[in-house]
CSV table of C-alpha atoms and ligand atoms in Angstrom, one decimal:
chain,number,residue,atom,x,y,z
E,1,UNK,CA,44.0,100.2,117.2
E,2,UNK,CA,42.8,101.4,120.6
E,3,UNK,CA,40.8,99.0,122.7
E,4,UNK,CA,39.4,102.5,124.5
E,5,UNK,CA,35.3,102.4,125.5
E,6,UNK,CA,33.2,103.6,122.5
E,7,UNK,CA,32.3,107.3,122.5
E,8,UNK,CA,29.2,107.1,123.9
E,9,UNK,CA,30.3,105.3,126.9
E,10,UNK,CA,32.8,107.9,127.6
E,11,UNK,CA,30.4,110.1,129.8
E,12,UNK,CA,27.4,108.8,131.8
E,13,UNK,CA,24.6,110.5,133.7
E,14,UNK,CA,21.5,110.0,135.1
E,15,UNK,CA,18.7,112.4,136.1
E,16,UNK,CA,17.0,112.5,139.6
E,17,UNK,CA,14.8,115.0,141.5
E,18,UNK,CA,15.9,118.3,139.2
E,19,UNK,CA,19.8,117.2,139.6
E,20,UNK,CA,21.6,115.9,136.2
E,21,UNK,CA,24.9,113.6,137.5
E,22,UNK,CA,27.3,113.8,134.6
E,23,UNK,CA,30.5,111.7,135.1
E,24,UNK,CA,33.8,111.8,133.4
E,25,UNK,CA,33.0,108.1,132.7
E,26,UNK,CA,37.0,106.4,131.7
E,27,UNK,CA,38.1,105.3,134.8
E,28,UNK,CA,40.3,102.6,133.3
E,29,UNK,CA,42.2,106.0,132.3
E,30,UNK,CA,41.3,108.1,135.6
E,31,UNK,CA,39.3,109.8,133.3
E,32,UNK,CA,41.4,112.0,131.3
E,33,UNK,CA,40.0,114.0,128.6
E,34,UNK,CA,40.5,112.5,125.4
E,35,UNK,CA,38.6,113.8,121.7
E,36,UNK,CA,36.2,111.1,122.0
E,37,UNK,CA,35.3,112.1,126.0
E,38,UNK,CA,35.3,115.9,124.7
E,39,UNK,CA,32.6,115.1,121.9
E,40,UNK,CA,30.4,113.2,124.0
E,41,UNK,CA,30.6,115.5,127.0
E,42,UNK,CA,29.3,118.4,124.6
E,43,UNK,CA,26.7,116.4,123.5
E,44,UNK,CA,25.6,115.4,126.9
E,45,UNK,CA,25.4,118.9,128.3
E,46,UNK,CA,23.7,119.8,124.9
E,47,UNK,CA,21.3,117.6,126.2
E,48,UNK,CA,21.0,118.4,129.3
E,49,UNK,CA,20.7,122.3,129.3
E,50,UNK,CA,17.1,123.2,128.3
E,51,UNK,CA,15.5,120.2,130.2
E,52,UNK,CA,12.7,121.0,132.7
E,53,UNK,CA,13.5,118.3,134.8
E,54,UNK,CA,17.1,119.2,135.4
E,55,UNK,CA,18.1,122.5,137.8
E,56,UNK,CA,21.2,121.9,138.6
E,57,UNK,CA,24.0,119.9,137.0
E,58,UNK,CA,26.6,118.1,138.9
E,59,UNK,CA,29.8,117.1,136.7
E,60,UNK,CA,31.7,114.2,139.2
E,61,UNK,CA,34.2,110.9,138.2
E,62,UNK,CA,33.5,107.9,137.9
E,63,UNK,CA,36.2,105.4,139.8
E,64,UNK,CA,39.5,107.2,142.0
E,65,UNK,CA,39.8,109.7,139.9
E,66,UNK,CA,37.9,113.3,139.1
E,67,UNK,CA,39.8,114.0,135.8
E,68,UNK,CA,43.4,112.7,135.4
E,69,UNK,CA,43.7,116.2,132.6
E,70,UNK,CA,44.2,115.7,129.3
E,71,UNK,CA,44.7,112.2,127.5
E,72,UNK,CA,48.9,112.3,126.6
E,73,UNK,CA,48.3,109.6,124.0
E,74,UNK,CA,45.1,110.0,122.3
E,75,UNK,CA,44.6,114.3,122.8
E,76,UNK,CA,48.4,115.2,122.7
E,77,UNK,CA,50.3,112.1,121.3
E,78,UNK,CA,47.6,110.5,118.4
E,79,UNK,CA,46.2,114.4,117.0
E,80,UNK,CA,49.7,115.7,117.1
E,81,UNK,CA,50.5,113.2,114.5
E,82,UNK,CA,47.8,114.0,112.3
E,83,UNK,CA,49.1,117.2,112.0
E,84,UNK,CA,47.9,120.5,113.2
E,85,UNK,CA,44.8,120.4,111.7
E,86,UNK,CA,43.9,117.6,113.7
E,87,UNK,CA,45.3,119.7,116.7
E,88,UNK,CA,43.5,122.7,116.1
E,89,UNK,CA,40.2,120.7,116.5
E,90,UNK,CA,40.9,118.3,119.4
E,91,UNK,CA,41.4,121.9,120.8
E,92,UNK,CA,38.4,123.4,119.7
E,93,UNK,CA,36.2,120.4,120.9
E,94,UNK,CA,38.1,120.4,124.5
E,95,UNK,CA,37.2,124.2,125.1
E,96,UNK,CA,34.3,124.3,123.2
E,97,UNK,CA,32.5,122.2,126.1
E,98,UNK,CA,34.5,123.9,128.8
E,99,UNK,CA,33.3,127.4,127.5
E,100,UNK,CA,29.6,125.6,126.8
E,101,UNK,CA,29.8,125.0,131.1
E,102,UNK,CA,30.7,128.3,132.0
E,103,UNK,CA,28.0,130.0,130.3
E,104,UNK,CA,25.6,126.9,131.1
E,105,UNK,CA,22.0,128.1,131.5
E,106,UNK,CA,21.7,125.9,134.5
E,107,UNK,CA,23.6,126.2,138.1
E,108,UNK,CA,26.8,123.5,138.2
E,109,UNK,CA,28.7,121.9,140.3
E,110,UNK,CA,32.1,120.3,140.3
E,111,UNK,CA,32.5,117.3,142.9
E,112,UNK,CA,35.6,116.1,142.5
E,113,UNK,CA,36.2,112.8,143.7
E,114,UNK,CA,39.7,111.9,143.2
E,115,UNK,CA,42.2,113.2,141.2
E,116,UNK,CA,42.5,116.1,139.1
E,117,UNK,CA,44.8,117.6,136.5
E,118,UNK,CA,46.2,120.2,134.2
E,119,UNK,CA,43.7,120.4,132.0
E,120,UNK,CA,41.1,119.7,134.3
E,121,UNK,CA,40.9,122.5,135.6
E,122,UNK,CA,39.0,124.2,132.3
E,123,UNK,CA,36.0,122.2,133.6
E,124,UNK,CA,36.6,122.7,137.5
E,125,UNK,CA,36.5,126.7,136.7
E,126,UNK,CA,33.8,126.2,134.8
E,127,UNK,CA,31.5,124.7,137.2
E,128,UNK,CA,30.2,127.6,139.3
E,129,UNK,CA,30.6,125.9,143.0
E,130,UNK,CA,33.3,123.0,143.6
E,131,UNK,CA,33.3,120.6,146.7
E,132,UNK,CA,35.9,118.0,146.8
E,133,UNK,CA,36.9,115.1,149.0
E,134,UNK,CA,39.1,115.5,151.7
E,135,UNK,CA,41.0,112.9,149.8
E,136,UNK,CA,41.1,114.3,146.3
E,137,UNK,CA,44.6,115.5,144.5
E,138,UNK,CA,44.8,118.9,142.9
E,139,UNK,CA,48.2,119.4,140.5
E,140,UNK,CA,49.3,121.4,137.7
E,141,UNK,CA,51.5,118.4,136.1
E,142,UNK,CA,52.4,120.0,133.1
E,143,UNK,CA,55.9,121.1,134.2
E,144,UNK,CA,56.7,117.7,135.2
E,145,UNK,CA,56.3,116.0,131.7
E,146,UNK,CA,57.3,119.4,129.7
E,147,UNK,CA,54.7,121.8,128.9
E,148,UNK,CA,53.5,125.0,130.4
E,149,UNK,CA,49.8,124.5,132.3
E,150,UNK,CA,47.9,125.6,128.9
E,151,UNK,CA,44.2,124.6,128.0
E,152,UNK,CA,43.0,128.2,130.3
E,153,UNK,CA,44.9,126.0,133.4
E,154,UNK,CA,47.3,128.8,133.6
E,155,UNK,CA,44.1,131.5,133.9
E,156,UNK,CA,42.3,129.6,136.3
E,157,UNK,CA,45.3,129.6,138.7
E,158,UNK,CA,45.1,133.0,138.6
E,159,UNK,CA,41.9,133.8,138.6
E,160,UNK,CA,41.2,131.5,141.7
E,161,UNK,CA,44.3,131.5,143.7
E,162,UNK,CA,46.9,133.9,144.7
E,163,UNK,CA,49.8,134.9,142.1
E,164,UNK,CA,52.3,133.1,144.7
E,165,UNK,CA,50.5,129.4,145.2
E,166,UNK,CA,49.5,129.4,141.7
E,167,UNK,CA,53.2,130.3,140.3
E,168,UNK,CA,54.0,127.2,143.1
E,169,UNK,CA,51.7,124.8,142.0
E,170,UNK,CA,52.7,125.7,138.5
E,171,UNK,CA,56.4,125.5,138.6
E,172,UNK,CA,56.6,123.0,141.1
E,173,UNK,CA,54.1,120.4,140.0
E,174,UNK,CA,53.3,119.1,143.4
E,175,UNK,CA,49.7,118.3,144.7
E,176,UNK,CA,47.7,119.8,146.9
E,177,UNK,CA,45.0,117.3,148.9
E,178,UNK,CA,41.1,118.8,148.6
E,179,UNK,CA,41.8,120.5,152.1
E,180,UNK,CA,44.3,122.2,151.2
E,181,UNK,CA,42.6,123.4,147.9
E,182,UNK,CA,39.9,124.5,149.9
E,183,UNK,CA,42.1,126.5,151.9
E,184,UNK,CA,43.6,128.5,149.0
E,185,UNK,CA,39.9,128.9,147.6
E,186,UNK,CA,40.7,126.3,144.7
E,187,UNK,CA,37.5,124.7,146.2
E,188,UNK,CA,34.6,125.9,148.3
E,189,UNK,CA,34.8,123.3,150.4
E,190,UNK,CA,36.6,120.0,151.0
E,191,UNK,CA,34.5,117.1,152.8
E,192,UNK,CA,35.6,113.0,153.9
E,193,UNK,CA,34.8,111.2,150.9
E,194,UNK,CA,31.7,109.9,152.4
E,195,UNK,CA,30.6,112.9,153.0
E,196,UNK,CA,30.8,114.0,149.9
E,197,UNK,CA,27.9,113.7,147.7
E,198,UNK,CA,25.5,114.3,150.7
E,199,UNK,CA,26.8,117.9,151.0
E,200,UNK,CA,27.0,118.2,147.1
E,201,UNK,CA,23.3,117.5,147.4
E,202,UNK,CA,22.5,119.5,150.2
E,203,UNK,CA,23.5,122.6,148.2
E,204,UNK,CA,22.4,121.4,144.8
E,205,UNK,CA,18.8,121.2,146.5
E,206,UNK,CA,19.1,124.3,147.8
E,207,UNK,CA,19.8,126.0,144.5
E,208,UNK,CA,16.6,124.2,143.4
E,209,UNK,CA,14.4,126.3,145.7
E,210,UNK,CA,15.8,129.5,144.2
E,211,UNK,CA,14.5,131.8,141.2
E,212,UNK,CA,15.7,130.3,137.9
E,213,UNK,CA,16.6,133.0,135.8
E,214,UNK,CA,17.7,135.0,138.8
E,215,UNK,CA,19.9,132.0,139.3
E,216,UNK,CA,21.1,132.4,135.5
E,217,UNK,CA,21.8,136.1,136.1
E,218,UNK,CA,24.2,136.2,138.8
E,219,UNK,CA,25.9,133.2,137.6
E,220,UNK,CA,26.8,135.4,134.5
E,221,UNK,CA,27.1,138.4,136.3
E,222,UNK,CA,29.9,137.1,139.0
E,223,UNK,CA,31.7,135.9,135.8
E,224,UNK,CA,31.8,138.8,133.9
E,225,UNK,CA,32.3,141.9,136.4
E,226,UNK,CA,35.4,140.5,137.2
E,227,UNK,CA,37.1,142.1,134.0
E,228,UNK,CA,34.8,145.4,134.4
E,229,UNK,CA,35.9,149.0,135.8
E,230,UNK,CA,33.0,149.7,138.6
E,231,UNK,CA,31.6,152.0,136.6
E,232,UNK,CA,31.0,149.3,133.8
E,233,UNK,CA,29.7,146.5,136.5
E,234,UNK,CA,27.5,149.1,137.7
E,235,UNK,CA,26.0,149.4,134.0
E,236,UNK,CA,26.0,145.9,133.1
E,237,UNK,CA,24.2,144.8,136.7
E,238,UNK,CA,21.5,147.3,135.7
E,239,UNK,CA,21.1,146.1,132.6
E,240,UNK,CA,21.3,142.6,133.1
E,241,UNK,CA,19.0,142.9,135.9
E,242,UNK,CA,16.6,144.9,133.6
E,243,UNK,CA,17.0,141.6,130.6
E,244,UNK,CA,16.2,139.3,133.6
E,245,UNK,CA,12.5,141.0,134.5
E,246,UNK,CA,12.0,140.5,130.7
E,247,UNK,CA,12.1,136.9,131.3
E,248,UNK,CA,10.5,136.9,134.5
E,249,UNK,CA,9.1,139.5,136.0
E,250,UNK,CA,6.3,138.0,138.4
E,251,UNK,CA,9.3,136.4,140.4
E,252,UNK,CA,10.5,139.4,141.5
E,253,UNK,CA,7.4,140.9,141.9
E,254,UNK,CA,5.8,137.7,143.8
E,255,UNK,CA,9.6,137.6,145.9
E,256,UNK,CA,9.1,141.4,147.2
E,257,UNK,CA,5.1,140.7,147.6
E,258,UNK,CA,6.2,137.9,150.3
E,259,UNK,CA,8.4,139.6,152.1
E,260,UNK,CA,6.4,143.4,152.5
E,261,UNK,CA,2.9,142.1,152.2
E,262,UNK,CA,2.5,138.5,153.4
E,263,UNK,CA,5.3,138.3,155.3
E,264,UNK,CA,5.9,134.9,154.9
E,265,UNK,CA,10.1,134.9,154.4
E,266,UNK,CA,12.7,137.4,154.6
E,267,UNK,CA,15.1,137.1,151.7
E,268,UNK,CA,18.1,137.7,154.4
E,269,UNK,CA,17.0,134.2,155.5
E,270,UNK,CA,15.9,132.3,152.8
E,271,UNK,CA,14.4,131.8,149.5
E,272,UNK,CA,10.6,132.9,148.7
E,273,UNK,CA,8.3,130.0,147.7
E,274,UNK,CA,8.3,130.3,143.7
E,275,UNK,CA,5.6,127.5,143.7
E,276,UNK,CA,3.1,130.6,144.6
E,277,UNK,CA,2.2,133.1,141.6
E,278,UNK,CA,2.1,136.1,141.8
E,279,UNK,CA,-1.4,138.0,142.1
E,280,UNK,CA,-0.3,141.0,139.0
E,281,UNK,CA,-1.0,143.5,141.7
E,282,UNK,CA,2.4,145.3,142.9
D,1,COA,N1,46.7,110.6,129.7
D,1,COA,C1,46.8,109.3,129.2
D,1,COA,N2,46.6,108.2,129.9
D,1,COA,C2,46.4,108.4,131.2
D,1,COA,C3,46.4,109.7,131.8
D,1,COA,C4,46.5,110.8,131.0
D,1,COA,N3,46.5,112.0,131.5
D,1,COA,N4,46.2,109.5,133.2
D,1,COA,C5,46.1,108.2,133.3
D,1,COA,N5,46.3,107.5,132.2
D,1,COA,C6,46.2,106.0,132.0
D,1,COA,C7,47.6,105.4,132.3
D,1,COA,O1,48.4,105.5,131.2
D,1,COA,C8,47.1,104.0,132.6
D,1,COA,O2,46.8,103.3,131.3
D,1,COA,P1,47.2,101.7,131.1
D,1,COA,O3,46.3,101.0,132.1
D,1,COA,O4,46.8,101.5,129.7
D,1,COA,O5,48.6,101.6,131.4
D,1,COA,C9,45.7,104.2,133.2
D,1,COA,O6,45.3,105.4,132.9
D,1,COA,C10,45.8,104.1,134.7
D,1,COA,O7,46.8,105.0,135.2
D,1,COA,P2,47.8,104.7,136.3
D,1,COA,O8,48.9,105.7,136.1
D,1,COA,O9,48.2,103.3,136.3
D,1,COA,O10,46.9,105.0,137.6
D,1,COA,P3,47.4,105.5,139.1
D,1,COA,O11,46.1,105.4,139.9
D,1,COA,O12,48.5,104.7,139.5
D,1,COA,O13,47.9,107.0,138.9
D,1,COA,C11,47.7,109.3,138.2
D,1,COA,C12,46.9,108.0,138.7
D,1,COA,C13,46.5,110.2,137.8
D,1,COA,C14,48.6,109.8,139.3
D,1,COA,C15,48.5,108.9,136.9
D,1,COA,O14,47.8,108.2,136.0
D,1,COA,C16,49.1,110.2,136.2
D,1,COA,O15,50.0,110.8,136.7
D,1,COA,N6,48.4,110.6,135.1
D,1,COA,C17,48.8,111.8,134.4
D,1,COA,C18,48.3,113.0,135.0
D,1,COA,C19,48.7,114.2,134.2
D,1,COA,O16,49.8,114.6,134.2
D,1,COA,N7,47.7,114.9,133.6
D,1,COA,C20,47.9,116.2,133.0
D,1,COA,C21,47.7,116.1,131.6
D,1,COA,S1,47.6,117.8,131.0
């Protein structure tokens, strides 16, 4: 029997001014990802998504480490043995919550702390922003214990980096440092560890001032022109844009109204104040 944390104790968070902190909460096992972590992180953004008092959603580590990957004994080692049943739905729950967070209604943002791994880096692509310490280690360590960087690592190399660092970091299973990561746009930004959750908060409040669903919108929309001829982004923008006033439509309206009429912002500058309502008149 495992002497692991119970499931529920497996991810923490708390809630404070409109940010939810969500931490990989295993540090004992520098938080790798194992079934139990994966069904409780679901849950938890489950929980998370619809609430009005969160805007933005944070996912950091708790200890040295961001997320050490997957869990070799109890995701790989323990499921394998079961049989691939028992495979196919460790799987389905590990990228179930992944895929949840990169559709997530909310804005998210992926601090790493401290280490982070192979399969990791399904829920650092996921977050829409990523700041990471100075400190932190980045590594595809797949080829050093015998597997290929699966789990959608392989994609997010590719998606984020060039073809030539991510077929380095891949075959040569060395780590970056957070600088280094930011430098090859693995990262937005890397930061001294005690700088880091300042900044994260800097920019987490500053999402909080902008339009929600417009926030929403170009979250989805950056994700999915990426595998779109011009033609089709052009269409989808249009339309998207068009499903968006449906939601809210005043925002826009009460946006353009503060900029033409009161002039009280320009939007080149800054965000309108969405605590004002629009009047109905254009
Ligand atoms: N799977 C299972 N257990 C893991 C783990 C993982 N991915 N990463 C860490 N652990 C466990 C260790 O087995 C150890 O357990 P124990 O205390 O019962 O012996 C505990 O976490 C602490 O790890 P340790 O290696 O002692 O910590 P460290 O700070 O010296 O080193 C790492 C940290 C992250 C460099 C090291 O744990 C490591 O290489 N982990 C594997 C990373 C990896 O390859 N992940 C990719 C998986 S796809």
């Amino acid at each position: 029997m495992s002497t692991e944390r119970v499931e529920a104790d497996t991810v923490a968070f708390t809630v404070r001014e409109g940010i939810a902190w969500v931490k990989f909460n295993r540090p004992e096992k520098r938080n790798c990802m194992s079934p139990r972590l994966n069904r409780q992180m679901m849950r938890v953004l489950e929980e998370l998504e619809y609430r009005d008092d969160v805007g933005v959603l944070v996912l950091t580590g708790e200890g040295t480490s961001w997320s050490a990957g997957m869990d070799l004994k109890e995701y790989f080692r323990e499921t394998e043995a079961k049989g691939l049943g028992a495979v196919r739905q460790a799987q389905r729950e590990a990228y179930g919550w992944w895929r949840r967070l990169r559709w997530y209604q909310k804005p998210t943002i992926a601090m790493v702390n401290g280490w982070c791994f192979g399969g990791a880096y399904g829920p650092l692509f996921a977050c829409d922003l990523a700041f990471a310490a100075e400190e932190a280690q980045f590594g595809l360590s797949e080829i050093n214990w015998g597997i290929l960087p699966g789990g959608g690592a392989s994609k997010v190399v590719r998606e984020l980096l060039s073809f030539r660092r991510a077929m380095y970091l891949a075959l040569m299973g060395e780590n970056i440092d957070g600088r280094t990561a930011a430098e090859w746009g693995l990262v937005n930004e890397a930061v001294p560890r005690e700088k880091l959750e300042p900044r994260v908060t800097a920019v987490a409040k500053a999402l909080l001032q902008k339009n929600p669903i417009a926030l929403k919108a170009t979250k989805d929309a950056l994700r999915r022109v990426g595998e779109m001829t011009y033609d089709n982004a052009e269409d989808y923008l249009v339309r998207a844009q068009e499903a968006a006033n449906f939601f809210d439509n005043e925002g826009r309206k009460e946006g353009i109204h503060q900029f033409i009429d009161a002039k009280s912002f320009k939007p080149g500058l800054g965000a309108y104040d969405k605590s004002r309502r629009h009047s109905g008149k254009p």
